[in-house]
Structure formats: C-alpha cells, structure tokens
C-alpha cells in the first residue's frame, strides 16, 4: 500500500463528517443501540461494533487502520502508552511456568515487568546478548514461550538479526515480539521479516511534538482479537480519542520529519566524531558501528538517536557538558521537534562513577528538527566547557 495513501486517506470516511479534511474527535464513552438484538451482537463480538470506548472508538479506529497498514500487519491495537502495549503483548502470551528470553537491557519498563511483576506469576526471564543467534538457541528451554527483541536497543543500539531469530522461533514454536520504537515501520518492518508481534511507542516519532503518549501493538487479526478481548479490555489502557487524533496529525508529517532528522543526524554525528572530547559515537548507520552491515540490511534508515561516549575522567566534566548546552535540553524521551540529551551518569550514584567503564560516560543525544548548524554550535561550545 502506498505510504501517502495510508497517511492521507486510509481509514478516513470524509463524506460522513461534512467532508472535513481532519477527522472528528468522537469524544464519547458509549454508543446507543436501537434493538436488543443489535446490543446482543455487540456483547458477543465487541470488536465488531462500537459499544463502549474502552474497546473501540471511531477516531481511534482511523489511527488503528493506518498503523496496521504502516507495519504491514493485519490489525493493531493502540494503547495510551508504549509501556501499556508492551505489558499487554507479553501478558497475553505467557502463563505461570513459562520462560521468556529477552535481549539484555531492554526498555526500562519492559525490564521492570520481567524482573518485578512476571516472577510473581511464575514467569521467569533470561537476558542474553541478542547479537549472536546461537545465544538464542542455547538459552531456549522446553518452557520458553517468548523471544523478546528490541532492535536497535535505545542506548547501545545492539541489533538482532530479525530474520534469523524469527526463523529459529518458528522452528521451535516460540512467539516473537519486538520493540521497534527506534526505527518505526518506516525504517524497519519486523512483521515482514517473520516477527509475530511488533510494538512501538507512538509517543516518540509518531506523535512527534512531545505533547501526547501512545503505544502500538501490531500482529495477526487472530492475535490482536485475542489481546483485545482480554488484556486490552481488562487493563483499560486504550488510547483516548483526543490523543488518537494528535497521533493521526503526527502521522501526516512523519516521513518529512524523519527525512529531516536523518539528514541532520548525519551532520551532527560527523561533527562529533572529529571532536577531541568525544571518544566515539554509537550510531547504527555509522561505519564504525560493529553491526553496521546488519543494520543496513534490515533497516532502511537510522536517525535521531545515538550515544556519545565522552572523553571524561570525572563525572563533573559530563555534568558541565550537559548543563552548558544553551538550546539542547536535558530530558527523557525523544522523537519530538526538540533536541535532547540524557547522560547515563544521572542514573549512577556519584560514588559508583567509574570512568574506565565506557557506559558511565554515555550521553544519549536526540537530534530534533532544529537547524543542524544551530545544534552543532551548541554542542561545540558545551564540549569546550568540559575541561
Ligand atoms: C519510550 C519508549 C518506550 C515506552 O513508550 P511510552 O510511550 O513512553 O510508554 C518503549 N520502548 C522504547 C525503546 C522507548 O524509547
């Protein structure tokens, strides 16, 4: 399906709302029925009808259709955050006694679920270095129910070979789920590579303006229906109509924003790589990246987010760099209009800081929509304040 068609037309039904270009926000909790029979049908199959907005809502449905098509999936559910999409996708597919294999250091709230919540229900998780396919097979047990991937990872950008992991999982009858937030389906299409469930946060690139949260879970019609009927309706964390409307608006400009960010990122990375205060830049499409060949094989683009390894002996130097930035802000998240940094050391107690540990000197950078020269000048003056 044509990308322009998906973003501008798919799912929209303009004749039914005054030929308005922008869709209406159907801000209602419930829907009325004329006959008992119709009501009975809706109770029997809530996915077939509008009954209550905890389930389906017309504004959210426009977004659902677009996001499923973007991923090349049969169907999708949209949640009020990426974390909720992860939670529902995993919970719907494991039971007591099951085992999960996850990539090392997945998104922090995925990790919290694996470490803190799932063990209470008898589900255990093994973390592996997912870069090597043999690590997946050797960690697999008889009770392994799911392989959890995140490629690239959002701090060190480690990749998994999606086709190889999907093929291994199929052979062993194991479900695969990926966090595809870094790429979005514009730059990586996991379902087409054999992954069963593709999750992404919509808070980042899809929203694109740092003004709403959202999460997407794509899969087969059967899988999505199963999750809808239990976890989705039970957790009640579906996206609200206004937030869905913001995400539809974000989608209109997604390709243009990613293009811009891609071009700016390569300029910013090129500048940083030459700077004496920068030991290295970790970025999947950079020639120095250990898995650059795999990145270029399974991703059609990389942009925005990368990690800077600073040449620093003391935490003070990293702190001075971050606090000297005049325009680039210090905040979590990414994917919006604004450039951001976040130093790894903000999560490390002062006494534990060890400059010989490369990870302690990580500063994650997100390149937004500003002029790259403006960003480079800001980074340059802040790097100058380190010593
Ligand atoms: C932000 C993020 C999430 C969670 O998304 P929320 O919308 O913030 O809940 C999941 N995975 C990755 C890689 C993220 O960056």
XYZ file of C-alpha atoms and ligand atoms in Angstrom:
402
model
C 0.000 0.000 0.000
C 1.259 3.465 -0.883
C 2.643 5.348 2.125
C 0.969 8.589 1.021
C -2.376 6.798 0.727
C -2.013 5.324 4.218
C -1.183 8.650 5.826
C -3.697 10.830 3.971
C -6.682 8.625 3.154
C -6.764 5.132 4.657
C -9.424 4.709 7.344
C -10.934 8.149 6.715
C -14.553 8.468 5.766
C -14.857 12.179 4.995
C -18.314 12.075 3.355
C -19.660 11.001 6.710
C -18.363 14.053 8.517
C -19.052 17.073 6.312
C -16.035 16.383 4.034
C -13.832 17.720 6.792
C -10.160 17.121 5.980
C -9.261 16.495 9.623
C -11.282 13.724 11.259
C -13.669 14.421 14.130
C -12.714 13.624 17.695
C -15.541 11.302 18.698
C -15.366 12.179 22.369
C -17.889 9.735 23.751
C -17.682 6.924 26.255
C -20.653 4.909 24.942
C -22.792 4.240 21.863
C -26.586 3.793 21.677
C -28.448 0.789 20.189
C -31.951 0.650 18.696
C -32.645 -3.046 19.165
C -31.891 -5.640 21.804
C -30.626 -7.881 19.038
C -28.017 -5.324 17.957
C -26.950 -4.897 21.562
C -26.639 -8.686 21.938
C -24.428 -8.828 18.822
C -22.165 -6.127 20.241
C -21.827 -8.028 23.537
C -20.996 -11.180 21.620
C -18.326 -9.511 19.497
C -17.169 -6.193 20.838
C -14.573 -5.975 18.105
C -17.337 -5.917 15.507
C -19.182 -2.865 16.812
C -18.974 0.384 18.750
C -20.243 -0.338 22.255
C -18.004 1.456 24.746
C -14.843 3.499 24.143
C -12.703 1.312 26.420
C -12.974 -1.074 23.458
C -13.407 0.567 20.065
C -13.857 4.233 19.170
C -14.230 5.697 15.635
C -11.383 8.241 15.940
C -9.073 5.585 17.342
C -10.101 3.237 14.511
C -8.801 5.636 11.859
C -5.441 5.547 13.622
C -5.561 1.760 14.047
C -6.072 1.177 10.344
C -3.208 3.471 9.412
C -0.791 1.978 11.941
C -1.591 -1.620 10.980
C -1.013 -0.784 7.301
C 2.254 1.010 8.092
C 3.512 -2.148 9.787
C 2.203 -4.422 7.030
C 0.118 -6.155 9.718
C -3.435 -7.478 9.640
C -4.510 -5.493 12.668
C -3.323 -3.423 15.582
C -4.301 -2.010 18.951
C -3.374 1.458 20.153
C -2.668 1.982 23.846
C -2.256 5.105 25.924
C 1.484 4.450 26.194
C 4.190 2.251 24.765
C 4.656 0.670 28.182
C 0.987 -0.462 28.171
C 1.445 -2.012 24.710
C 4.478 -3.964 25.953
C 2.617 -5.116 29.054
C -0.455 -6.334 27.155
C 1.551 -8.027 24.387
C 3.632 -10.014 26.853
C 0.908 -10.759 29.428
C -1.477 -12.085 26.802
C 1.057 -14.666 25.689
C 2.550 -16.165 28.842
C 1.216 -18.272 31.688
C 2.567 -19.500 35.002
C 5.587 -21.756 34.474
C 6.624 -20.109 31.207
C 10.050 -18.754 30.369
C 10.944 -15.679 28.295
C 14.226 -14.882 26.578
C 14.849 -11.160 26.289
C 17.664 -9.084 24.893
C 19.945 -7.630 27.534
C 18.903 -4.184 28.861
C 15.561 -3.782 27.092
C 13.497 -0.609 27.638
C 13.445 0.043 31.398
C 9.722 -0.659 31.930
C 9.918 -3.885 29.943
C 12.748 -4.867 32.239
C 10.731 -3.943 35.338
C 7.915 -6.181 34.122
C 10.330 -9.079 33.540
C 12.180 -8.586 36.857
C 9.476 -7.494 39.288
C 5.979 -8.286 38.025
C 6.173 -11.503 35.995
C 8.104 -13.521 38.632
C 5.109 -13.047 40.979
C 3.086 -15.057 38.459
C 5.699 -17.754 37.941
C 7.128 -16.425 34.670
C 10.918 -16.191 34.504
C 13.147 -14.284 32.092
C 16.685 -14.920 30.856
C 18.598 -11.976 29.388
C 21.015 -12.672 26.582
C 23.357 -10.844 24.249
C 20.951 -10.942 21.327
C 23.568 -10.037 18.731
C 24.539 -13.716 18.319
C 21.916 -16.144 17.052
C 23.482 -19.074 18.939
C 22.721 -17.287 22.230
C 19.001 -17.520 21.468
C 19.097 -21.229 20.772
C 21.337 -22.113 23.701
C 19.133 -20.201 26.187
C 15.938 -21.835 24.896
C 14.268 -24.303 27.260
C 11.269 -26.599 26.904
C 9.098 -23.986 28.619
C 10.323 -20.977 26.598
C 7.187 -19.230 25.351
C 8.514 -15.953 24.005
C 11.549 -14.260 22.481
C 11.531 -10.550 23.304
C 13.566 -8.356 20.965
C 14.476 -4.686 20.845
C 16.433 -3.807 17.718
C 18.180 -1.447 17.810
C 18.358 -1.068 21.567
C 17.847 2.570 22.538
C 21.138 3.067 24.450
C 23.838 0.895 22.853
C 21.900 0.197 19.632
C 22.736 -3.520 19.687
C 20.815 -5.285 16.915
C 19.339 -8.709 16.499
C 19.180 -10.455 13.143
C 15.382 -10.333 12.903
C 15.003 -12.907 10.117
C 17.298 -15.388 11.853
C 15.640 -15.019 15.274
C 12.162 -15.282 13.706
C 13.156 -18.430 11.790
C 14.588 -20.073 14.911
C 11.453 -19.199 16.890
C 9.156 -20.632 14.193
C 11.130 -23.859 14.180
C 10.692 -24.143 17.962
C 7.080 -22.890 18.117
C 8.014 -19.803 20.143
C 6.275 -16.422 19.815
C 8.407 -13.392 18.917
C 7.756 -9.810 19.952
C 9.863 -6.762 19.120
C 10.118 -3.225 20.418
C 10.534 -1.376 17.098
C 10.419 2.116 18.598
C 13.805 3.243 17.289
C 13.008 2.632 13.634
C 9.238 2.919 13.356
C 7.803 0.850 10.476
C 9.163 3.494 8.078
C 12.710 2.292 8.711
C 12.159 -1.355 9.713
C 9.302 -3.770 9.043
C 9.593 -6.644 11.524
C 6.316 -8.379 10.578
C 7.588 -8.840 7.033
C 10.736 -10.408 8.470
C 8.691 -13.002 10.355
C 8.287 -11.394 13.789
C 4.840 -12.116 15.305
C 4.158 -9.001 17.372
C 5.573 -5.599 16.536
C 5.341 -2.960 19.230
C 6.351 0.681 19.053
C 5.852 3.694 21.255
C 3.825 6.358 19.432
C 4.987 8.932 21.973
C 8.242 9.420 20.098
C 8.304 9.795 16.296
C 4.607 9.274 15.549
C 3.391 11.961 17.944
C 6.486 13.937 17.041
C 5.652 17.053 19.059
C 6.193 15.931 22.670
C 2.553 16.526 23.531
C 0.988 13.084 23.880
C 1.740 9.474 24.729
C 0.701 6.356 22.852
C 1.717 2.770 22.118
C 1.129 0.433 19.189
C 0.899 -3.342 19.020
C 0.583 -4.992 15.590
C 0.037 -8.637 14.677
C -2.307 -11.077 13.003
C -6.042 -10.463 13.198
C -6.388 -13.523 15.405
C -3.670 -12.422 17.840
C -4.994 -8.865 18.070
C -8.518 -10.140 18.703
C -7.256 -12.377 21.496
C -5.455 -9.468 23.178
C -8.430 -7.135 22.664
C -10.887 -9.474 24.357
C -8.836 -9.991 27.487
C -5.819 -7.830 28.380
C -6.810 -4.763 26.362
C -10.356 -4.501 27.732
C -9.300 -5.551 31.203
C -6.383 -3.151 31.655
C -8.479 -0.376 30.103
C -5.424 1.381 28.731
C -6.630 2.062 25.203
C -5.741 5.457 23.788
C -8.262 8.261 24.265
C -9.888 9.885 21.198
C -8.123 13.245 21.515
C -4.709 11.616 21.856
C -5.508 9.374 18.883
C -6.368 12.496 16.901
C -2.991 14.033 17.791
C -1.281 10.869 16.567
C -3.209 10.930 13.260
C -1.995 14.509 12.867
C 1.558 13.424 13.707
C 1.435 10.667 11.071
C 0.721 13.190 8.284
C 4.219 14.661 8.655
C 6.111 11.561 9.842
C 8.039 10.901 6.581
C 9.005 14.590 6.226
C 10.192 14.766 9.831
C 12.179 11.548 9.610
C 13.847 12.780 6.395
C 14.894 15.998 8.050
C 16.102 14.268 11.214
C 18.047 11.722 9.154
C 19.947 14.442 7.296
C 20.626 16.496 10.427
C 21.765 13.442 12.390
C 24.461 12.564 9.884
C 25.805 16.149 10.029
C 25.798 16.184 13.833
C 27.417 12.733 14.058
C 30.132 13.743 11.557
C 30.937 16.824 13.661
C 31.033 14.910 16.947
C 33.248 12.108 15.640
C 36.024 14.607 14.915
C 35.869 16.317 18.303
C 38.741 15.534 20.747
C 36.347 15.343 23.720
C 34.396 12.568 22.006
C 35.819 9.062 22.284
C 33.271 7.602 19.909
C 29.718 7.864 18.648
C 27.481 4.795 18.751
C 25.100 5.019 15.810
C 23.804 2.034 13.805
C 24.476 3.542 10.362
C 27.981 4.773 11.205
C 30.840 2.880 9.550
C 32.465 2.286 12.953
C 29.347 0.530 14.317
C 30.138 -3.202 14.785
C 26.833 -4.325 13.257
C 26.607 -1.708 10.501
C 26.253 -4.370 7.780
C 23.270 -5.987 9.509
C 21.791 -2.536 10.228
C 21.927 -1.618 6.533
C 20.499 -4.985 5.567
C 17.392 -4.944 7.766
C 16.813 -1.218 8.340
C 16.129 1.302 5.603
C 17.154 4.211 7.783
C 18.528 5.303 11.138
C 18.133 8.698 12.646
C 17.765 10.975 15.607
C 19.030 8.898 18.452
C 22.667 7.989 19.118
C 25.054 7.730 22.029
C 28.089 9.869 22.559
C 30.955 8.390 24.582
C 32.704 11.356 26.159
C 36.413 11.516 26.922
C 35.986 12.296 30.602
C 37.878 11.419 33.762
C 35.335 12.798 36.202
C 31.567 12.959 36.349
C 31.945 16.744 36.694
C 33.076 17.030 33.102
C 29.974 15.211 31.842
C 27.798 17.331 34.087
C 29.400 20.534 32.784
C 28.809 19.447 29.190
C 25.123 18.726 29.768
C 24.483 21.821 31.846
C 26.326 24.132 29.415
C 24.017 23.340 26.499
C 22.055 26.502 25.698
C 19.445 25.154 23.295
C 19.523 21.384 23.533
C 17.509 20.409 26.583
C 18.091 17.661 29.133
C 15.032 15.402 29.278
C 13.911 11.813 28.863
C 12.093 10.690 25.709
C 12.917 11.618 22.089
C 11.273 11.766 18.677
C 9.830 15.261 19.129
C 10.690 18.557 17.466
C 13.275 19.387 20.119
C 16.808 18.090 20.505
C 17.637 16.445 23.801
C 20.436 14.865 25.776
C 20.394 12.483 28.688
C 23.588 11.405 30.483
C 23.834 7.805 31.674
C 25.573 9.046 34.850
C 22.293 10.651 36.006
C 21.268 7.112 36.961
C 24.565 6.241 38.679
C 25.331 7.174 42.334
C 28.265 9.633 42.480
C 30.440 7.216 44.463
C 29.977 4.445 41.877
C 31.096 6.501 38.888
C 33.975 4.724 37.155
C 35.470 6.495 34.118
C 37.108 3.256 32.959
C 33.587 1.912 32.406
C 32.656 3.243 28.988
C 28.925 3.072 29.704
C 29.299 5.540 32.571
C 30.477 8.105 30.022
C 27.468 7.678 27.725
C 25.384 10.697 26.815
C 22.410 9.855 24.651
C 21.626 12.529 22.097
C 18.422 13.048 20.156
C 18.559 15.307 17.110
C 15.265 17.108 16.534
C 14.016 19.413 13.827
C 16.244 22.414 14.501
C 18.845 23.621 12.002
C 21.855 21.265 12.290
C 24.307 24.205 12.327
C 22.466 25.608 15.364
C 22.786 22.257 17.143
C 26.447 21.793 16.206
C 27.320 25.259 17.536
C 25.577 24.443 20.811
C 27.339 21.075 21.179
C 30.680 22.654 20.288
C 30.500 25.373 22.946
C 29.309 22.864 25.603
C 32.124 20.417 24.786
C 34.513 23.368 25.179
C 33.316 23.850 28.768
C 34.136 20.278 29.857
C 37.797 20.723 30.813
C 9.766 5.439 25.242
C 9.997 4.022 24.910
C 9.064 3.022 25.270
C 7.837 3.318 26.092
O 6.954 4.162 25.494
P 5.988 5.116 26.365
O 5.086 5.639 25.325
O 6.862 6.126 26.997
O 5.312 4.268 27.373
C 9.335 1.731 24.903
N 10.448 1.399 24.228
C 11.369 2.320 23.878
C 12.575 1.885 23.139
C 11.178 3.652 24.221
O 12.101 4.554 23.890
